[in-house]
Short mmCIF file of C-alpha atoms and ligand atoms in Angstrom, two decimals:
data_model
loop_
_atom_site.label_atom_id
_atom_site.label_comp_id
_atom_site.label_asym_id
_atom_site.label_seq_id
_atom_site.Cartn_x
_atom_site.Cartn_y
_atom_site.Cartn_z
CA UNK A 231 -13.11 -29.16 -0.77
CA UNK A 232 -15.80 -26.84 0.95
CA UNK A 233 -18.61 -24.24 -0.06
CA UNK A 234 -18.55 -21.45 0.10
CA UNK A 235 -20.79 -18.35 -0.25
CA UNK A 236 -20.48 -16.37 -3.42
CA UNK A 237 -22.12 -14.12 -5.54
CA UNK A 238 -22.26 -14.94 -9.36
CA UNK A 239 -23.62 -14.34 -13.06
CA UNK A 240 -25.71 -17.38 -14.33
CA UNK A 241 -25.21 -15.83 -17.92
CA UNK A 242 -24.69 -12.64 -19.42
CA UNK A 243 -27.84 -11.30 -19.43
CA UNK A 244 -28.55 -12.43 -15.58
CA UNK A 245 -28.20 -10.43 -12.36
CA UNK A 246 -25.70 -11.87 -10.00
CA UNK A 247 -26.98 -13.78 -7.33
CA UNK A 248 -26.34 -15.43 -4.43
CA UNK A 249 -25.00 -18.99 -4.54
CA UNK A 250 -22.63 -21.66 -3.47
CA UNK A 251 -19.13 -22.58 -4.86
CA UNK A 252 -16.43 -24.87 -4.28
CA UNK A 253 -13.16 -23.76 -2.85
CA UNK A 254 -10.14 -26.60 -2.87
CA UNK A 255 -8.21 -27.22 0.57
CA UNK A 256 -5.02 -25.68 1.07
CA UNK A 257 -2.56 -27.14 -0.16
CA UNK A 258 1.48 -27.47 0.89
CA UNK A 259 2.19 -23.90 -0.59
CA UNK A 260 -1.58 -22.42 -0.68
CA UNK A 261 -2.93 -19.56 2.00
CA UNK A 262 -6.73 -19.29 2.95
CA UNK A 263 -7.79 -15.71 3.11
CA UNK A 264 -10.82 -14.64 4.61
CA UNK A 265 -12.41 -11.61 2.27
CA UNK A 266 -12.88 -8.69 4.09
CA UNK A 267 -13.24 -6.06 0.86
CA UNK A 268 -13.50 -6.74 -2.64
CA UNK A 269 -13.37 -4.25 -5.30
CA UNK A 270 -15.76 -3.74 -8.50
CA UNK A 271 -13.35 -3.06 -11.65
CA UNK A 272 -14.98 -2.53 -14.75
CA UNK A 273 -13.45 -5.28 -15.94
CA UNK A 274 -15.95 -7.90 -13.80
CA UNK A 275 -18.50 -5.92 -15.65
CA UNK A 276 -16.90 -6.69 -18.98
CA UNK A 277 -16.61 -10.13 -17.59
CA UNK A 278 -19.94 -10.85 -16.76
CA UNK A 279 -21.35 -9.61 -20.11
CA UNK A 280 -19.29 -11.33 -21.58
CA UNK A 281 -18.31 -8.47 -23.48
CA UNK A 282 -14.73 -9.84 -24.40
CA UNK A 283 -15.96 -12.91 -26.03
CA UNK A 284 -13.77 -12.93 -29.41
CA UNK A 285 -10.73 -12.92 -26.69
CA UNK A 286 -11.32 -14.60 -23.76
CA UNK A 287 -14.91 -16.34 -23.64
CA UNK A 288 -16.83 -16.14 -20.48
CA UNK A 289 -17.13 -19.46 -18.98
CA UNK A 290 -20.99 -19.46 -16.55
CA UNK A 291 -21.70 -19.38 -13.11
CA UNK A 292 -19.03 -16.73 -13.60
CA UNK A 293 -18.10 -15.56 -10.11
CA UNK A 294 -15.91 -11.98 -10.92
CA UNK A 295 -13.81 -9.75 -8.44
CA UNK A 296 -9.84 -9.58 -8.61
CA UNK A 297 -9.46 -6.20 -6.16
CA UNK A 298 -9.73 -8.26 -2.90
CA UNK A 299 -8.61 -7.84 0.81
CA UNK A 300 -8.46 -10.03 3.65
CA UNK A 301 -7.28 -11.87 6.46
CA UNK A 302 -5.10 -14.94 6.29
CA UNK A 303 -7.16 -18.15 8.02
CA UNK A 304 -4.49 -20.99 7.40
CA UNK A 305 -1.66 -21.87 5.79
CA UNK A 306 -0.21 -24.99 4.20
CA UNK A 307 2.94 -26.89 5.63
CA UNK A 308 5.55 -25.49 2.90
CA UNK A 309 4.13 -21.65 3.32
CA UNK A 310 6.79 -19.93 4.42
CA UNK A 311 5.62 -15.91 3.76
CA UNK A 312 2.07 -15.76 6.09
CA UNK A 313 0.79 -16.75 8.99
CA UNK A 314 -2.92 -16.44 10.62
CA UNK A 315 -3.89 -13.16 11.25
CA UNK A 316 -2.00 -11.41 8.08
CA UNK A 317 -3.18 -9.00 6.70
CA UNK A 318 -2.96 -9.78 3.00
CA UNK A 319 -4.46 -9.39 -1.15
CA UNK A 320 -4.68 -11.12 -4.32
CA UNK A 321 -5.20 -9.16 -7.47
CA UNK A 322 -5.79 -10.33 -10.75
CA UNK A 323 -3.31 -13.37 -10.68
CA UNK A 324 -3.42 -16.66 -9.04
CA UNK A 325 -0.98 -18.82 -10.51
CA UNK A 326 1.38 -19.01 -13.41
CA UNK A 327 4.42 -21.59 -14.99
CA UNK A 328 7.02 -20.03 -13.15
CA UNK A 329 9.31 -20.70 -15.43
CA UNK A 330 9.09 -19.08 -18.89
CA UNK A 331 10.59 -15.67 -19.93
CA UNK A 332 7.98 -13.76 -18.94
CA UNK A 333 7.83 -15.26 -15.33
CA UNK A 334 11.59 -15.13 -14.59
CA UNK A 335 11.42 -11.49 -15.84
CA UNK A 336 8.73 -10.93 -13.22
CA UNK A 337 6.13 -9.83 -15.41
CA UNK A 338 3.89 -13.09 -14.75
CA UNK A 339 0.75 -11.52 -16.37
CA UNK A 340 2.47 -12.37 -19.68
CA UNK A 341 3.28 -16.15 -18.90
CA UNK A 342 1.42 -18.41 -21.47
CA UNK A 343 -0.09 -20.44 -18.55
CA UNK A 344 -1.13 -17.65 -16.16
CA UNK A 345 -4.14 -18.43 -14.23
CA UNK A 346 -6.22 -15.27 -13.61
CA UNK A 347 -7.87 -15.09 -10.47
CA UNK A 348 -11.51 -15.61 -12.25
CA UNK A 349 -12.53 -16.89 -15.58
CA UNK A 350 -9.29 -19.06 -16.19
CA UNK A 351 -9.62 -22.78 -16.48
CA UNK A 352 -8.87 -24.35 -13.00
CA UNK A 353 -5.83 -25.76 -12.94
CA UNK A 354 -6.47 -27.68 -9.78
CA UNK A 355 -10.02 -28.97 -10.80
CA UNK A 356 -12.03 -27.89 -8.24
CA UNK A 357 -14.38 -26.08 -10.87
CA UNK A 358 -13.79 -25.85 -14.54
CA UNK A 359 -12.75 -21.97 -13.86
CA UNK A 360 -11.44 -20.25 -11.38
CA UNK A 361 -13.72 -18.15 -9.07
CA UNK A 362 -12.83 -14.87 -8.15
CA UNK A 363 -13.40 -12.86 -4.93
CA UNK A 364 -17.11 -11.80 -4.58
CA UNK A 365 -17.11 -14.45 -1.99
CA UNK A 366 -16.20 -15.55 1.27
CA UNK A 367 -13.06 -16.77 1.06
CA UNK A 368 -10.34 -17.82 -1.51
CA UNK A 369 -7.66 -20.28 -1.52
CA UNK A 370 -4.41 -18.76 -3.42
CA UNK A 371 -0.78 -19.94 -3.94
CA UNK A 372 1.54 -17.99 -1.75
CA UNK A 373 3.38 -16.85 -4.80
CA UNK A 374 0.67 -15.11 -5.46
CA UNK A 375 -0.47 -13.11 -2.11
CA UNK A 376 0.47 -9.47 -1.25
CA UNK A 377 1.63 -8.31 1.85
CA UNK A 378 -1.28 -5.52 2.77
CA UNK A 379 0.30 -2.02 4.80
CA UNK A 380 -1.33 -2.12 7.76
CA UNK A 381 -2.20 2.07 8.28
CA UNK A 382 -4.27 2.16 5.00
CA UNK A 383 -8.04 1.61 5.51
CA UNK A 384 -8.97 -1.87 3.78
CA UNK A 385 -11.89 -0.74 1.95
CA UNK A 386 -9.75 1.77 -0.13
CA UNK A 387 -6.68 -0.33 -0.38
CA UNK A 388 -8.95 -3.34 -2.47
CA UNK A 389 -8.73 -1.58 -5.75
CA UNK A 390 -5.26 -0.66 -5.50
CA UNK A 391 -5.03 -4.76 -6.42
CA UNK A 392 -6.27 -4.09 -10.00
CA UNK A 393 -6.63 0.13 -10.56
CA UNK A 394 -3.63 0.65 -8.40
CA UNK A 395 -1.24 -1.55 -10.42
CA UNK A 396 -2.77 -1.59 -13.81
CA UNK A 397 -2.08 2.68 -13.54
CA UNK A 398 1.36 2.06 -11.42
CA UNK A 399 2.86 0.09 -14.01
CA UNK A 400 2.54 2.25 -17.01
CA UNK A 401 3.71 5.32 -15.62
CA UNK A 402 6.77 3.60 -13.46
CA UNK A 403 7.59 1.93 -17.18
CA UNK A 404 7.66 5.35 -19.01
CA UNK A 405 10.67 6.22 -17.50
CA UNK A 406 11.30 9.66 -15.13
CA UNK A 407 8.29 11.23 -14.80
CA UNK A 408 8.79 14.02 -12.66
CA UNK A 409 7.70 17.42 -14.34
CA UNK A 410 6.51 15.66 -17.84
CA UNK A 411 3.26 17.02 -18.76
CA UNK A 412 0.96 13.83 -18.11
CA UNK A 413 -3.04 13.36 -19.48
CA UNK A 414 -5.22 10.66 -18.02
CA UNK A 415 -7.69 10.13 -19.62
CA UNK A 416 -11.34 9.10 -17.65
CA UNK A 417 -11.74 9.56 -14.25
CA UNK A 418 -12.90 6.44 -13.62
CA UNK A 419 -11.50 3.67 -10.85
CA UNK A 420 -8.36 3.48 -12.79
CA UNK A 421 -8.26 6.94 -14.13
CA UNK A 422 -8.60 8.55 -10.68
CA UNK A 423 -5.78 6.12 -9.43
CA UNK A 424 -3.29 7.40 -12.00
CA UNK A 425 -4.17 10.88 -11.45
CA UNK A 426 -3.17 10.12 -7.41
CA UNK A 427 0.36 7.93 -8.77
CA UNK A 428 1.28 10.58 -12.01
CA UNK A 429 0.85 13.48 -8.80
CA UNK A 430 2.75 11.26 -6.08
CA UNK A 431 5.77 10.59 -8.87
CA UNK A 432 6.12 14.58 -9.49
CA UNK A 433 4.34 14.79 -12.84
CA UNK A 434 2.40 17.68 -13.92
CA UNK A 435 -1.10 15.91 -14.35
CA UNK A 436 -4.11 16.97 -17.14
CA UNK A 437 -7.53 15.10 -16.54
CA UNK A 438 -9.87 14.55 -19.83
CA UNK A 439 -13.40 13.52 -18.69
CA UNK A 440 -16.53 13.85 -20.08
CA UNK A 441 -18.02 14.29 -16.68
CA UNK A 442 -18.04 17.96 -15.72
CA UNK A 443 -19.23 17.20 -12.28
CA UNK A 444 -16.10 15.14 -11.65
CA UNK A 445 -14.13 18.56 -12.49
CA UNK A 446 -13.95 19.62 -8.24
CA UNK A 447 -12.62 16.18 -7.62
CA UNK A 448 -10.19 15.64 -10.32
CA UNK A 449 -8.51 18.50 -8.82
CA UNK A 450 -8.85 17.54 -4.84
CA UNK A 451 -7.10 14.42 -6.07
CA UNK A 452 -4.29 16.30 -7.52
CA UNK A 453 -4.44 17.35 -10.83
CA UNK A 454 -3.51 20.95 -12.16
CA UNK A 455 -6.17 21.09 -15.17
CA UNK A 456 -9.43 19.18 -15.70
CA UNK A 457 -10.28 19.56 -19.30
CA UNK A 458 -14.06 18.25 -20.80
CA UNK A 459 -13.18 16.50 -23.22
CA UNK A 460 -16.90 17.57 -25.03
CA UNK A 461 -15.59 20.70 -25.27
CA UNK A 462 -13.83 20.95 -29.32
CA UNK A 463 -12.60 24.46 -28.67
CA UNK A 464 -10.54 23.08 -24.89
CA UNK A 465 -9.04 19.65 -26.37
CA UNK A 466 -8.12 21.45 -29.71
CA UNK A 467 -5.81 24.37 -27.12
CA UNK A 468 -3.93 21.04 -26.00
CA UNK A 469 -2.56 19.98 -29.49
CA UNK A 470 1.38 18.72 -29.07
CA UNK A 471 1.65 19.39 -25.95
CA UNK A 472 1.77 16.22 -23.35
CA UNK A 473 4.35 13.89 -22.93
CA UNK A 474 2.68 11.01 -22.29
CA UNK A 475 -1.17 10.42 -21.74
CA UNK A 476 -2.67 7.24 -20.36
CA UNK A 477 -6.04 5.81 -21.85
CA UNK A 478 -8.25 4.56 -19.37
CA UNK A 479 -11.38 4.65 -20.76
CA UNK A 480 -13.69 1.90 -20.72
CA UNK A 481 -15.54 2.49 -24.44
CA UNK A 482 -15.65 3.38 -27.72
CA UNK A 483 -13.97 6.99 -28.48
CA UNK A 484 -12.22 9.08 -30.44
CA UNK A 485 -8.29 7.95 -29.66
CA UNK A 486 -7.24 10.43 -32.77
CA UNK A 487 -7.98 13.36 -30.27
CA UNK A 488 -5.49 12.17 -28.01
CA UNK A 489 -2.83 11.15 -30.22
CA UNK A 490 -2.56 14.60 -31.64
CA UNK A 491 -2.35 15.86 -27.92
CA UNK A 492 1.40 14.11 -28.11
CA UNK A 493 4.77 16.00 -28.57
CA UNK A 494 7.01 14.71 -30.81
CA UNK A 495 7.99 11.51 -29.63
CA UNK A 496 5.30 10.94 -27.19
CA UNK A 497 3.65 7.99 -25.95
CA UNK A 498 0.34 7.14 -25.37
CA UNK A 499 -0.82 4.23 -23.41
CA UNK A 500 -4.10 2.35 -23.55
CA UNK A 501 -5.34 0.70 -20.26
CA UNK A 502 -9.11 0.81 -21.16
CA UNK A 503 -10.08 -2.54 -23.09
CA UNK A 504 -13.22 -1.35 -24.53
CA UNK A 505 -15.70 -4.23 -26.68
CA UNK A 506 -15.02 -3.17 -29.68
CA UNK A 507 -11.73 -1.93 -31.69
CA UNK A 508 -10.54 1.34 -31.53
CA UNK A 509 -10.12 3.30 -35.06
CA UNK A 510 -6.49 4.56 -34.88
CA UNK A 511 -5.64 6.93 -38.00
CA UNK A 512 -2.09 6.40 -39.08
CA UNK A 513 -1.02 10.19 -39.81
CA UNK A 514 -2.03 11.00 -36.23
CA UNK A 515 0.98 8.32 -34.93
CA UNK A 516 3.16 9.49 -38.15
CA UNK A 517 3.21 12.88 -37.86
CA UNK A 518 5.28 13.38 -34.17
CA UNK A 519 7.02 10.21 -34.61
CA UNK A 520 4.74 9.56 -31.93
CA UNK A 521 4.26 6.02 -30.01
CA UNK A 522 0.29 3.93 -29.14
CA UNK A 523 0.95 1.10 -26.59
CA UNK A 524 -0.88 -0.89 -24.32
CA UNK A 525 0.15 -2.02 -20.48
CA UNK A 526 -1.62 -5.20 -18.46
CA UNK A 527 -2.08 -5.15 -14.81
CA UNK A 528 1.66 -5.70 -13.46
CA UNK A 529 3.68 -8.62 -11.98
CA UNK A 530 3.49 -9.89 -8.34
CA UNK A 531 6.76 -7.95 -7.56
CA UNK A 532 5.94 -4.66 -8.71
CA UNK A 533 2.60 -4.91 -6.91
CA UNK A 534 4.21 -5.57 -3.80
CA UNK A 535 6.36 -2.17 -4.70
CA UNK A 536 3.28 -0.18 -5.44
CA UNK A 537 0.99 -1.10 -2.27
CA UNK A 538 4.71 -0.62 -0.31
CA UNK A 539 5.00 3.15 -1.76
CA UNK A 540 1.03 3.32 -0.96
CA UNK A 541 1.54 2.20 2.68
CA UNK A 542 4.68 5.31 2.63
CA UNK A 543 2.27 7.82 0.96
CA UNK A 544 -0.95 6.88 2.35
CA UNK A 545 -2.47 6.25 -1.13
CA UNK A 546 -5.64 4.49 -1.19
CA UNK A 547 -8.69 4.60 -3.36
CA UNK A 548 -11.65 6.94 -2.66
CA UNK A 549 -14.31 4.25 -2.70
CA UNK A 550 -17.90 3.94 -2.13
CA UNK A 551 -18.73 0.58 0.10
CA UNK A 552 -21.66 -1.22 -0.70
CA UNK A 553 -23.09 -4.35 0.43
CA UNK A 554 -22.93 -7.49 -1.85
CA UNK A 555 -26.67 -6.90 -2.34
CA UNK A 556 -26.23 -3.79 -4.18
CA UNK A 557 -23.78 -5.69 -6.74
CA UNK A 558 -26.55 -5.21 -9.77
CA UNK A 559 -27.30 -1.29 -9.02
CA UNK A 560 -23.15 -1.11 -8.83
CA UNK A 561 -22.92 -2.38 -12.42
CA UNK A 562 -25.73 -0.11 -13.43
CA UNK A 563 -24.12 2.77 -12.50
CA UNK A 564 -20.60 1.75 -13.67
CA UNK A 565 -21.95 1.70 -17.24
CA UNK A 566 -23.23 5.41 -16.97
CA UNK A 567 -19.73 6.26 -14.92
CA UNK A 568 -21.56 6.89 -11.65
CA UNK A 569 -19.21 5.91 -9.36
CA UNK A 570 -16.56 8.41 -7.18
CA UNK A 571 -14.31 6.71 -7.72
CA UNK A 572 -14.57 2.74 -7.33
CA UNK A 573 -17.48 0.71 -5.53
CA UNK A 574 -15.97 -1.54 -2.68
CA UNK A 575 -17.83 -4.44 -1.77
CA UNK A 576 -18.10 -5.17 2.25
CA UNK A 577 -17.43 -8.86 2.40
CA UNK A 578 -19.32 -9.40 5.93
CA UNK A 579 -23.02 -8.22 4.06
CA UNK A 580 -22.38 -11.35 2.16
CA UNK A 581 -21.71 -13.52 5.35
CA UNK A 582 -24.74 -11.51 7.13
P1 LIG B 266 -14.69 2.87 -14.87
O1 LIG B 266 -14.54 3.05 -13.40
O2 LIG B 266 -16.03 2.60 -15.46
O3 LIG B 266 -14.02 4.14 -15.56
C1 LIG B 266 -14.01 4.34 -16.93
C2 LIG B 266 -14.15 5.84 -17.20
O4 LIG B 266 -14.09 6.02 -18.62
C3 LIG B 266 -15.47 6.43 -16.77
O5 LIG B 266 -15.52 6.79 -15.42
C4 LIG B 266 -15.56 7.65 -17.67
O6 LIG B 266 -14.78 8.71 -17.13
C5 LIG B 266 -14.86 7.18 -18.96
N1 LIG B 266 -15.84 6.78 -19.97
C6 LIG B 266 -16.79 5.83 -19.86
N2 LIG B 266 -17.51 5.75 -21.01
C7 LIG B 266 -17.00 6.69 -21.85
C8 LIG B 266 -17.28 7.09 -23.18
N3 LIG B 266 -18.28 6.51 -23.87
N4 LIG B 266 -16.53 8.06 -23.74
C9 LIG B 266 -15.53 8.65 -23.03
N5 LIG B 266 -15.22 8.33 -21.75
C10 LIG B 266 -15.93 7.35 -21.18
O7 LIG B 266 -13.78 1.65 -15.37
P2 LIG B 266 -12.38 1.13 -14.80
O8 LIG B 266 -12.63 0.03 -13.83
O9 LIG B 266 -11.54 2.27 -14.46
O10 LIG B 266 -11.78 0.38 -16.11
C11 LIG B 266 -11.52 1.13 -17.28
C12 LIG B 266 -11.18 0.20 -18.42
O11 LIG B 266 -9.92 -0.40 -18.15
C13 LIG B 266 -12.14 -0.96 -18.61
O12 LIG B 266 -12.29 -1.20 -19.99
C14 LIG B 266 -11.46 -2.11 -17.91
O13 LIG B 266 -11.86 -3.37 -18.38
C15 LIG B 266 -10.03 -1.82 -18.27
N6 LIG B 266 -9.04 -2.44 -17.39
C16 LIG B 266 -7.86 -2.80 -17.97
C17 LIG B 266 -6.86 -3.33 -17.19
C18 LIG B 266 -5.53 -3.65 -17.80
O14 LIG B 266 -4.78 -4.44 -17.23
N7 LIG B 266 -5.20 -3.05 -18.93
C19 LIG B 266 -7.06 -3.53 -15.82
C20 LIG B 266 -8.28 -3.14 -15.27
C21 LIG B 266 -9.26 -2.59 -16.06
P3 LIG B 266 -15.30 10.25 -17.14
O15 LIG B 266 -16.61 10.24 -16.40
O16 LIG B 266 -14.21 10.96 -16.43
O17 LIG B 266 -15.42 10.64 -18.57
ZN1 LIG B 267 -9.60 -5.03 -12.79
#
């Protein structure tokens, strides 16, 4: 075992600050990875407030972060996929049973023993839950470790570990998307990574936001109409007309709005995990034959396909770097969706 620098939440009404926590040794099939970036997801924020508590209670010092980048510092003797020097990430997984439906069908993130990379009991007992990557370093399985592209810029390529996948899987799921009419709704750190995928895949993208100075970017990043979705007279013009819109937003709203957006058939997917329940009216799903569903993260393997089409496409997140210092302030603005487009957190202000 050995300390190591971290930032955490003493309870959820604390600030983060800095502290001390334990990481294990490596063992036979476990990789050390020095952090170089680690991204801020909204779900850390949710996290740390403990804002999920009826689902999955938030255990304190709570040490969030599962968008992180690094470098490989040592192996164990059975790891056979890194060496020193890699350049590598972990995402929102760190272990699972490897065994059970859901893992054999590569879609870990469903396995009923999953270890997430923060707030999950420890499996190894080094702490009672797992700490996550506003820190120093981390010790992961190798099952569990991405291989990085090398020509993407590090800072921008940390949230594709959590926004990246958690927007890649839902639209690679929905089947050819090439031409469909597509809505993603909030332009937030996932939002403004589906916009980038639903573009790269060929689809003919709609942004909602209620931010209409976000309107410039949302089409820089590649969509062909920004509508505010404060506007009654603009989101009533789009009735029946998407194929498929994905739901990233991270609070209460009016889902009904979006619903009636859908052709017949359509499908609308939440990513967004908001505190409290949504209030879905029936006719708006019966009416259309239309279809709600919800997507989590992705598995290891289509992670590793998503950063590979990143590295092809040079796909990162736009990202604002901050120092570890400035975690507080980042969570600040998150809530009032001040952000372009995800806060990265430089790992060497924390070693500073
Ligand atoms: P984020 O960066 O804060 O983006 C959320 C966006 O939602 C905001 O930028 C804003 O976009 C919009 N929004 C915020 N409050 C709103 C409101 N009251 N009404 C309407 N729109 C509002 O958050 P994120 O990191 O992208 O995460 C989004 C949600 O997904 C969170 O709940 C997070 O926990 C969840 N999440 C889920 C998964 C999964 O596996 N399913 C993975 C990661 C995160 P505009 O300014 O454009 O309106
Ligand atoms: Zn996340």
């Amino acid at each position: 075992m050995s300390q190591t620098k971290a930032y955490a939440a003493p309870s959820a009404s604390a600030a983060l600050t800095a502290t001390s926590i334990p990481r294990r040794q490596p063992s036979e099939r476990d990789v050390k990875i020095d952090i170089l970036f680690c991204g801020v997801c909204h779900s850390d924020l949710h996290t740390v407030r403990d804002e999920w508590h009826s689902i999955m209670p938030t255990t304190y010092p709570c040490v969030p972060g599962h968008e992180i980048v690094g470098r490989v510092t040592q192996v164990g003797t059975g790891v056979t996929g890194y060496k020193t020097g890699d350049l590598v990430g972990v995402g929102c997984l760190v272990d699972s049973d490897h065994s059970c439906p859901s893992c054999q069908a590569h879609v870990e993130q469903f396995c009923p023993d999953a270890t997430f990379t923060y707030n999950s009991p420890d499996k190894h007992g080094t702490a009672p839950v797992t700490y996550g990557g506003y820190a120093e370093n981390i010790v992961v399985d190798e099952r569990f470790v991405l291989k990085v592209p090398t020509n993407l810029d590090l800072a921008g390529v940390a949230p594709l570990l959590c926004a990246g996948i958690t927007t890649w899987s839902p639209l690679r799921r929905w089947g050819e998307i090439k031409d469909k009419k597509v809505g993603v709704v909030g332009l937030g750190g996932l939002g403004h990574m589906g916009v980038k995928f639903a573009k790269a895949l060929g689809a003919k993208v709609t942004v909602f936001t209620t931010s209409p100075n976000k309107k410039d970017d949302a089409l820089r990043l590649g969509a062909d109409a920004v509508i505010l979705s404060k506007n009654a007279a603009e989101m009533k013009a789009q009735a029946g007309s998407f194929d498929f819109i994905l739901d990233t937003i991270a609070a209460d709203h009016d889902i009904n709005a979006y619903l009636g957006m859908l052709t017949l058939d359509g499908k609308l997917t939440l990513v967004g995990a908001p505190e409290k329940p949504l209030s879905i009216s029936s006719f708006a799903l019966l009416f259309g034959r239309k279809s709600l569903s919800g997507s989590l993260i992705g598995g290891i393997k289509e992670t590793q396909e998503m950063l590979d089409f990143c590295g092809r496409h040079n796909i990162i997140a736009e990202v604002e770097v901050i120092p570890m210092q400035k975690i507080n302030e980042a969570y600040a603005r998150l809530l009032k969706s001040d952000v372009k487009y995800r806060f990265s957190i430089d790992m060497a202000t924390l070693k500073g």
